[in-house]
mmCIF file with all atom_site columns, C-alpha atoms in Angstrom:
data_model
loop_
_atom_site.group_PDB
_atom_site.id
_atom_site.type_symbol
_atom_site.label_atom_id
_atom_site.label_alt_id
_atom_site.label_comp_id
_atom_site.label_asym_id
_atom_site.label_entity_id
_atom_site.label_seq_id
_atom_site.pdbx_PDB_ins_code
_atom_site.Cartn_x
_atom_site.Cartn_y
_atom_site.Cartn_z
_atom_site.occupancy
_atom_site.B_iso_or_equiv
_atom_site.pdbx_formal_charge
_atom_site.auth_seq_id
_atom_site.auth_comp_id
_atom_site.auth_asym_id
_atom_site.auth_atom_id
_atom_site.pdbx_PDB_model_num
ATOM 1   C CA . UNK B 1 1   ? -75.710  116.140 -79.440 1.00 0.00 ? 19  UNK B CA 1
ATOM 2   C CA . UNK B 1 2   ? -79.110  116.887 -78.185 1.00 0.00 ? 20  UNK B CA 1
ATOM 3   C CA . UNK B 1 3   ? -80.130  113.364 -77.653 1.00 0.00 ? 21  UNK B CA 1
ATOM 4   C CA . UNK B 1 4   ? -76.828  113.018 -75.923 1.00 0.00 ? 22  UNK B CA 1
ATOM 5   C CA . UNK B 1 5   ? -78.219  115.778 -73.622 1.00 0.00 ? 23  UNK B CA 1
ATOM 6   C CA . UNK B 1 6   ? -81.379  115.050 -73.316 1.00 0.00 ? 24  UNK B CA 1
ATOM 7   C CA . UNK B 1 7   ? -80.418  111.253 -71.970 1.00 0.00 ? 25  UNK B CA 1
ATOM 8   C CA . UNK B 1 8   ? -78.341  112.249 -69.776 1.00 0.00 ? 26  UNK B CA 1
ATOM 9   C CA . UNK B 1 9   ? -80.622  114.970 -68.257 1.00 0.00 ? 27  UNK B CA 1
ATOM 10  C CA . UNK B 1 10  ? -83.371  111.972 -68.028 1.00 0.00 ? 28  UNK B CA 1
ATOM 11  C CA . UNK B 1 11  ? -80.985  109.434 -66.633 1.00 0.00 ? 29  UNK B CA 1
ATOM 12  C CA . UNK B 1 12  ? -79.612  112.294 -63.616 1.00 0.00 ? 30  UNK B CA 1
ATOM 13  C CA . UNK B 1 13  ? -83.341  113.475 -62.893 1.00 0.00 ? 31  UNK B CA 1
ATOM 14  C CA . UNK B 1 14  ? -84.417  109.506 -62.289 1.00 0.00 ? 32  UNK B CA 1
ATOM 15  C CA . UNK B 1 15  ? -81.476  109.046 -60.008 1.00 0.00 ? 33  UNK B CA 1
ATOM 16  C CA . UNK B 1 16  ? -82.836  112.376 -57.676 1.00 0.00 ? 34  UNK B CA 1
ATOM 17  C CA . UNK B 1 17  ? -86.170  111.013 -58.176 1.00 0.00 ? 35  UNK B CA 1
ATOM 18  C CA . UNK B 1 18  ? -85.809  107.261 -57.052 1.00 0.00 ? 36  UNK B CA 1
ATOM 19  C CA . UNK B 1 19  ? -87.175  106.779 -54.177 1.00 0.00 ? 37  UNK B CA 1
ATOM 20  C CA . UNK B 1 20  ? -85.632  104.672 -51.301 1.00 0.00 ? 38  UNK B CA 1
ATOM 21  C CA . UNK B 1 21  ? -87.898  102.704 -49.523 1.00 0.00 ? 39  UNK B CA 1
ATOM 22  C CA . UNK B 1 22  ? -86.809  101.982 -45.468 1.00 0.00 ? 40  UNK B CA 1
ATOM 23  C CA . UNK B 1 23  ? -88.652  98.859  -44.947 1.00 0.00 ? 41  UNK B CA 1
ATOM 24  C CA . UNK B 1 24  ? -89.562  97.470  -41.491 1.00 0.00 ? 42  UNK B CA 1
ATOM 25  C CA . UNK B 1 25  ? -87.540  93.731  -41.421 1.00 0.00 ? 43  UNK B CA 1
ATOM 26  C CA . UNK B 1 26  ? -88.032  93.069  -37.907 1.00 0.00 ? 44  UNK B CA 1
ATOM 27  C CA . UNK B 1 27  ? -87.065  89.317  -37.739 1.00 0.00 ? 45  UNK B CA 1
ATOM 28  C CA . UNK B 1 28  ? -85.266  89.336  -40.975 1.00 0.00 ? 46  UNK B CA 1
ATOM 29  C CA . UNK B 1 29  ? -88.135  89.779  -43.227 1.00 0.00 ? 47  UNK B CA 1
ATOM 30  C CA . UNK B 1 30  ? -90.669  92.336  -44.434 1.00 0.00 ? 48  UNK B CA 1
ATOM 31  C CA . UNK B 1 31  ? -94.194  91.709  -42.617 1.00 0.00 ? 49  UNK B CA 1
ATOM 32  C CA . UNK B 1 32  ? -92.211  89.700  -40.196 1.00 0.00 ? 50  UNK B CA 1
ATOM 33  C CA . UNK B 1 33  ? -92.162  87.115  -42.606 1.00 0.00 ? 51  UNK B CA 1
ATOM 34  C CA . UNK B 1 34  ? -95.686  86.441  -43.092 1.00 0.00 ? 52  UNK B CA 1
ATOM 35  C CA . UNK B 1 35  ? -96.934  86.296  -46.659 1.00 0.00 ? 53  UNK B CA 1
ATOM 36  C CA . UNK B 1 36  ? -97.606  89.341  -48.064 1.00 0.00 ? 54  UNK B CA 1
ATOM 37  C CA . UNK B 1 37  ? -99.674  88.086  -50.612 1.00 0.00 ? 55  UNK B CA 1
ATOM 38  C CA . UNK B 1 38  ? -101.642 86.082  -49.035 1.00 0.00 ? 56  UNK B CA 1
ATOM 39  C CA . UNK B 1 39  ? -102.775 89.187  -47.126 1.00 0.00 ? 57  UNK B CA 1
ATOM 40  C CA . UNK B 1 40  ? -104.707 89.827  -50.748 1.00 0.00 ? 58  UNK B CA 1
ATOM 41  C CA . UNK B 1 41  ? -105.600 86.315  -51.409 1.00 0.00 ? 59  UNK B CA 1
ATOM 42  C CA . UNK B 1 42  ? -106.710 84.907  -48.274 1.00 0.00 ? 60  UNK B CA 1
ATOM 43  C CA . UNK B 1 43  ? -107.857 87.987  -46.386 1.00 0.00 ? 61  UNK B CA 1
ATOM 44  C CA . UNK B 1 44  ? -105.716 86.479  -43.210 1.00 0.00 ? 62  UNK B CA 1
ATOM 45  C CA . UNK B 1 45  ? -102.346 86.508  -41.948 1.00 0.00 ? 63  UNK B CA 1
ATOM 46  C CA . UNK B 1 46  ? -100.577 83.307  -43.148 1.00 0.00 ? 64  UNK B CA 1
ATOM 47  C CA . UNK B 1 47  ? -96.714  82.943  -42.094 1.00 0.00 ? 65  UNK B CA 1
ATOM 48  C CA . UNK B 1 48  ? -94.053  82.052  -44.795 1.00 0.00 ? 66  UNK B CA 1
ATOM 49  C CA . UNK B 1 49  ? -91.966  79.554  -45.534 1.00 0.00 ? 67  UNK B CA 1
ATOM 50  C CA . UNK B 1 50  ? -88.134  80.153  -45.649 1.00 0.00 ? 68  UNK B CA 1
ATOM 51  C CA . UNK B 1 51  ? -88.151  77.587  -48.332 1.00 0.00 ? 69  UNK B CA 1
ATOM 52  C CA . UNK B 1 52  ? -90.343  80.093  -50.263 1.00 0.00 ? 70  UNK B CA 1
ATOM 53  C CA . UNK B 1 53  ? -88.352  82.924  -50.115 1.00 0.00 ? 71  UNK B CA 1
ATOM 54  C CA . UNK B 1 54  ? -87.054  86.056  -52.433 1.00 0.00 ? 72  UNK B CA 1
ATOM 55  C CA . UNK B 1 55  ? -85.075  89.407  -51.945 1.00 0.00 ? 73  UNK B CA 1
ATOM 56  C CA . UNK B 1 56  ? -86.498  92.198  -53.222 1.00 0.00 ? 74  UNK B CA 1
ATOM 57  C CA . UNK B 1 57  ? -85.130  95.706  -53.479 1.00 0.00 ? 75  UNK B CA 1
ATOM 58  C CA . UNK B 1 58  ? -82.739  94.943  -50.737 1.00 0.00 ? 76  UNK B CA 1
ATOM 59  C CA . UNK B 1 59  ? -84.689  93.158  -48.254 1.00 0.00 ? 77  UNK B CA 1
ATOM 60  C CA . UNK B 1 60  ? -86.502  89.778  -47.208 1.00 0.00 ? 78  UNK B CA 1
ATOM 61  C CA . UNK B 1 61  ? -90.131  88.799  -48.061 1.00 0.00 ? 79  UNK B CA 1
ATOM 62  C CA . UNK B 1 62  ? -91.507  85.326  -47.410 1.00 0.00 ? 80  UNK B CA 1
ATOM 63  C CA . UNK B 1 63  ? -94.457  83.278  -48.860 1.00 0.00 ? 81  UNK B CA 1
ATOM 64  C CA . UNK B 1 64  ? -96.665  80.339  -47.932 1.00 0.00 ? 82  UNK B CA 1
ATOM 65  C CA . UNK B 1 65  ? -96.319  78.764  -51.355 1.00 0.00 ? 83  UNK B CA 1
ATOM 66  C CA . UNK B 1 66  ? -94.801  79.101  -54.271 1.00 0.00 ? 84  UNK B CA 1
ATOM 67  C CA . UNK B 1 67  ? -98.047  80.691  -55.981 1.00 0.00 ? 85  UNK B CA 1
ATOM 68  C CA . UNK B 1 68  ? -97.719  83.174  -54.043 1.00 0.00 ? 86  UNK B CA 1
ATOM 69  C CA . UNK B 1 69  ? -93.832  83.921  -54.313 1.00 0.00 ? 87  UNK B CA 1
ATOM 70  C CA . UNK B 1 70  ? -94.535  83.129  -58.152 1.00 0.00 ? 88  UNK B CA 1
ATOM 71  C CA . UNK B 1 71  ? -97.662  86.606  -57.496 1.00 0.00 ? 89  UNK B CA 1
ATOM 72  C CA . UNK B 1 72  ? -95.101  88.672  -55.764 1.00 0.00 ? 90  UNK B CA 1
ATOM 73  C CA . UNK B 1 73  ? -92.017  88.298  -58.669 1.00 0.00 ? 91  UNK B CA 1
ATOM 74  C CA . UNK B 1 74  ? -94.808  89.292  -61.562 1.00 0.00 ? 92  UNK B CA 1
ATOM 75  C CA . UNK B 1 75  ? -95.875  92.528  -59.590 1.00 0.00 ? 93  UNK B CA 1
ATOM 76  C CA . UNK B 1 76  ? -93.885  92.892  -56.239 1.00 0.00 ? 94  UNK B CA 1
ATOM 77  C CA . UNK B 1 77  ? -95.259  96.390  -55.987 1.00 0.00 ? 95  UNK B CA 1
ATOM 78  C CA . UNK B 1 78  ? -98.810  95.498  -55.726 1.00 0.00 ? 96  UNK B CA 1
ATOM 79  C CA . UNK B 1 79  ? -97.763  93.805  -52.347 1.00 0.00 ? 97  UNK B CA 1
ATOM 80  C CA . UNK B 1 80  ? -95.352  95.603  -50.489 1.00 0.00 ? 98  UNK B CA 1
ATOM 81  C CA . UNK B 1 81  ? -97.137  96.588  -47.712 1.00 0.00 ? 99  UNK B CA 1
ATOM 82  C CA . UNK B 1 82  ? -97.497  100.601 -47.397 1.00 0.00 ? 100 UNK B CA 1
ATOM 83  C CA . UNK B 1 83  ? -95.066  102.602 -45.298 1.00 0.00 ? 101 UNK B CA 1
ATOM 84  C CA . UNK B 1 84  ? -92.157  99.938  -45.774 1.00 0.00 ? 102 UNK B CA 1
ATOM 85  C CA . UNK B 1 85  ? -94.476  97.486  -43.132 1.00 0.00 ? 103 UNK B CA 1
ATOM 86  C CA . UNK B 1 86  ? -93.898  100.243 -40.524 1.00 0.00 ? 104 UNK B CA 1
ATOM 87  C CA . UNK B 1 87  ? -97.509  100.734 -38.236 1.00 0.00 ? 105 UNK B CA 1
ATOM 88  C CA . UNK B 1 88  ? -99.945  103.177 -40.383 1.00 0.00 ? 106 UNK B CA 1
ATOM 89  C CA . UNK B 1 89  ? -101.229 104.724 -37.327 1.00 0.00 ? 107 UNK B CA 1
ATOM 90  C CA . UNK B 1 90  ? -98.551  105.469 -35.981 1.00 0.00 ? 108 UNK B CA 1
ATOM 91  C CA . UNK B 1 91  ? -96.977  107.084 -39.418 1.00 0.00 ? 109 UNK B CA 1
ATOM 92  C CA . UNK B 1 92  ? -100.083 109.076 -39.194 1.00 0.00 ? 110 UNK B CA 1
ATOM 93  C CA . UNK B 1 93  ? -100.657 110.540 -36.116 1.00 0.00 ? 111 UNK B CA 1
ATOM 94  C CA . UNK B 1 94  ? -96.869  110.589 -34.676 1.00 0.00 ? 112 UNK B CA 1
ATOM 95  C CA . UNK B 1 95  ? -94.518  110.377 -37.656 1.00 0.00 ? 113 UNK B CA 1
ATOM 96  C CA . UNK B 1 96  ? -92.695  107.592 -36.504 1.00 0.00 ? 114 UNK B CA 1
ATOM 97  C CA . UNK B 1 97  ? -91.779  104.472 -37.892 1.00 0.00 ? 115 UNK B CA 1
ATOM 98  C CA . UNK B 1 98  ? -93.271  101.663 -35.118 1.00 0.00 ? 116 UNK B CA 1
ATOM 99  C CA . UNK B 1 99  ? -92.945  98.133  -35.526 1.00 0.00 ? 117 UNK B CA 1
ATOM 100 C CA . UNK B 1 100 ? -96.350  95.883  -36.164 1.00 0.00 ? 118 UNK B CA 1
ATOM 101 C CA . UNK B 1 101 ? -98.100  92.740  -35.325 1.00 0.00 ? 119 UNK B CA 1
ATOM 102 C CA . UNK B 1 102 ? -98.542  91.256  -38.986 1.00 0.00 ? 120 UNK B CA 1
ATOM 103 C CA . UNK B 1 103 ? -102.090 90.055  -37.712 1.00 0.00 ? 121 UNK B CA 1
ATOM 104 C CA . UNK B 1 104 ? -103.345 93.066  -37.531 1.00 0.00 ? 122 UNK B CA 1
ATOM 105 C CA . UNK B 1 105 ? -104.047 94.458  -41.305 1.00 0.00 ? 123 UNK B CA 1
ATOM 106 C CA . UNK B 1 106 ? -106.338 96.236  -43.327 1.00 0.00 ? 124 UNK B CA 1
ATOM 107 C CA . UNK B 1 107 ? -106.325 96.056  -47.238 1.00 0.00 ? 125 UNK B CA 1
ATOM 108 C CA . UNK B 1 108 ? -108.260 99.523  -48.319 1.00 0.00 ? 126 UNK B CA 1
ATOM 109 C CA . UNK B 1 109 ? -107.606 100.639 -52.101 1.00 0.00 ? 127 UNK B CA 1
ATOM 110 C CA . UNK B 1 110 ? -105.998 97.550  -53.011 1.00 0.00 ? 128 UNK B CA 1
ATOM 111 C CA . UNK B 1 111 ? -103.128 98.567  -50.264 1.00 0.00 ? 129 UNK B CA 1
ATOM 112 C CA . UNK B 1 112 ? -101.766 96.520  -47.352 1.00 0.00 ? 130 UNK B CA 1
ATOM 113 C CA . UNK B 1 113 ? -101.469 98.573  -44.065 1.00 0.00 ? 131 UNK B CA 1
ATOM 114 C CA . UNK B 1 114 ? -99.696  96.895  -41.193 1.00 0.00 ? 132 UNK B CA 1
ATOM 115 C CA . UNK B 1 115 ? -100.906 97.745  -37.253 1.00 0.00 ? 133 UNK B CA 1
ATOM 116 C CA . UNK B 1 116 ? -99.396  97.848  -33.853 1.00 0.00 ? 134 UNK B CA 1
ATOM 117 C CA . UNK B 1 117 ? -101.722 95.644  -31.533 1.00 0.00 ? 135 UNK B CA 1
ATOM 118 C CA . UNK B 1 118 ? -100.302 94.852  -28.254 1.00 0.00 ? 136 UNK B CA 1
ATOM 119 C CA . UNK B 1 119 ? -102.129 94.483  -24.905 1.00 0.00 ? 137 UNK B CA 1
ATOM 120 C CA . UNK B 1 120 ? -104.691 97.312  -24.821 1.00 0.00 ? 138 UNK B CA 1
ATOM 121 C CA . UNK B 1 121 ? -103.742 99.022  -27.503 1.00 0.00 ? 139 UNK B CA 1
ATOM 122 C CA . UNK B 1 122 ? -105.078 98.032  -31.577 1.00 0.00 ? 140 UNK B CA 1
ATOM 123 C CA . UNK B 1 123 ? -104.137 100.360 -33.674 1.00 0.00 ? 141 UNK B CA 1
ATOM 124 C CA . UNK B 1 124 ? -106.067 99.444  -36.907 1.00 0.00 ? 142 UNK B CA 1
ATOM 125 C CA . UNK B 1 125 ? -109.171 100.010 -34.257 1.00 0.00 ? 143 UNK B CA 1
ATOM 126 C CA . UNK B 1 126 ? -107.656 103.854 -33.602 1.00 0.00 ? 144 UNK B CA 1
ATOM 127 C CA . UNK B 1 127 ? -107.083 104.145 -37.814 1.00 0.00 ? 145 UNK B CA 1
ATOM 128 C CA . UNK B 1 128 ? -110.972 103.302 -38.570 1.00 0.00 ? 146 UNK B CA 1
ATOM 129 C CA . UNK B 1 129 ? -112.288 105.216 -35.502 1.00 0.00 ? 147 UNK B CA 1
ATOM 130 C CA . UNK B 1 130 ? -110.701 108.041 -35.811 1.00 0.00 ? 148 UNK B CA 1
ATOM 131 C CA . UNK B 1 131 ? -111.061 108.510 -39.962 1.00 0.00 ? 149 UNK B CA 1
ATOM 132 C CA . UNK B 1 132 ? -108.897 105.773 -41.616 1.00 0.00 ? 150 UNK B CA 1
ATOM 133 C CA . UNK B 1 133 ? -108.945 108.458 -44.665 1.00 0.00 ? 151 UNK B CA 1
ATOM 134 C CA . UNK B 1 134 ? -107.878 110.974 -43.158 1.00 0.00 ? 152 UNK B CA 1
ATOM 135 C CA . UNK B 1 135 ? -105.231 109.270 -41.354 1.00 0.00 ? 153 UNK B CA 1
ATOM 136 C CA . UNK B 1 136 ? -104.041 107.554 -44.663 1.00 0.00 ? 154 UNK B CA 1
ATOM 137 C CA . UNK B 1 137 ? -103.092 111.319 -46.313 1.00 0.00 ? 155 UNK B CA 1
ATOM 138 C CA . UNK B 1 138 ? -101.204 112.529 -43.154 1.00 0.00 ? 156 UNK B CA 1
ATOM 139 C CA . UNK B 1 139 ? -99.439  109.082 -43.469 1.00 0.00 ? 157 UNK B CA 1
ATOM 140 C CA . UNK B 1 140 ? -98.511  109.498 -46.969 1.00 0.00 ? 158 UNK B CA 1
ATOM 141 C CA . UNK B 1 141 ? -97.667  112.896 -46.047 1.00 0.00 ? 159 UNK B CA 1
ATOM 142 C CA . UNK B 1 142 ? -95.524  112.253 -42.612 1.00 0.00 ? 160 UNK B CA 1
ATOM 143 C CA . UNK B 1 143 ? -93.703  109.197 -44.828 1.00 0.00 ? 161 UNK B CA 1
ATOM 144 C CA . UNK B 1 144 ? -92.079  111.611 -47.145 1.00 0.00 ? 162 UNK B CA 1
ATOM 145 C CA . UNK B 1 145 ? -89.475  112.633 -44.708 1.00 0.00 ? 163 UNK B CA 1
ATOM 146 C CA . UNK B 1 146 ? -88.512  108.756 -44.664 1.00 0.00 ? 164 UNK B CA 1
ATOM 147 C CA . UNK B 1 147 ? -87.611  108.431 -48.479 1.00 0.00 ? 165 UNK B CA 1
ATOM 148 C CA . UNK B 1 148 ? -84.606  108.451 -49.645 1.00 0.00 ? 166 UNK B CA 1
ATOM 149 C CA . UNK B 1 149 ? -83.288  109.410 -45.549 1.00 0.00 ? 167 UNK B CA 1
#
C-alpha cells in the first residue's frame, strides 16, 4: 500500500511540475521555420524544408535536411530555441514575449537565443552591450510567469 502511495504521490507532483512551454510559431513554425539545428551546425540561419518537417510537443519545427530533422528527434531539447523562440531581449528587459527575425541569433552555453532586428533596432546588439549575462538571468527569471500560463 505504500508503493501504491508513493506512485501516485510521484505521478500528481510531475503533473504540477510539467512545465508548458508557449512557443513563438509565427508563420506556422517554431524559428519561423528555419532550421533550428542548423543554428548549431552551421553557425547561420538556414530555412527549412516543409518536406523535412516534425511536430514536437505541440508545435511545428522545420529542417534543411533530413540530418538535421534525424539531430532534432534524438535530442529535440538541445535545440529548441530558449524562451519558446520569443526575442531574449525583450524577455529580459520588458517581460514580454516579442516576435524575432530568425537571422538574428546567438548560441551562448550551448543555447539558441532568437532576436528582434528590424530597421534601427538589433536586439542581439542591445543583449551583448548591455551584459548578455546579466540579461540571460532576468530572462530566465521574467519567463517563469509564461510556464504553464
Amino acid at each position: 500500500m505504500k508503493q501504491f502511495i508513493v506512485i501516485v504521490c510521484l505521478t500528481f507532483s510531475s503533473v504540477i511540475f510539467a512545465q508548458s512551454i508557449d512557443y513563438n510559431t509565427k508563420k506556422g513554425y517554431v524559428a519561423e521555420g528555419f532550421d533550428v539545428v542548423a543554428y548549431f551546425k552551421e553557425s547561420k540561419a538556414i530555412e527549412g524544408n516543409k518536406e523535412f518537417s516534425i511536430t514536437y510537443d505541440t508545435v511545428n519545427f522545420k529542417f534543411s535536411n533530413k540530418e538535421n530533422l534525424a539531430l532534432f528527434k534524438s535530442d529535440p531539447e538541445k535545440y529548441i530555441p530558449e524562451y519558446g523562440g520569443y526575442c531574449a531581449y525583450a524577455i529580459a528587459v520588458k517581460g514580454k514575449k516579442v516576435s524575432v527575425n530568425p537571422k538574428t541569433f546567438e548560441i551562448r552555453e550551448g543555447k539558441l537565443y532568437l532576436f528582434y532586428n528590424k530597421g534601427k533596432t538589433n536586439t542581439l546588439q542591445l543583449w551583448l552591450k548591455e551584459g548578455a549575462e546579466e540579461l540571460r538571468e532576468n530572462a530566465d527569471v521574467n519567463w517563469q510567469k509564461f510556464i504553464n500560463n
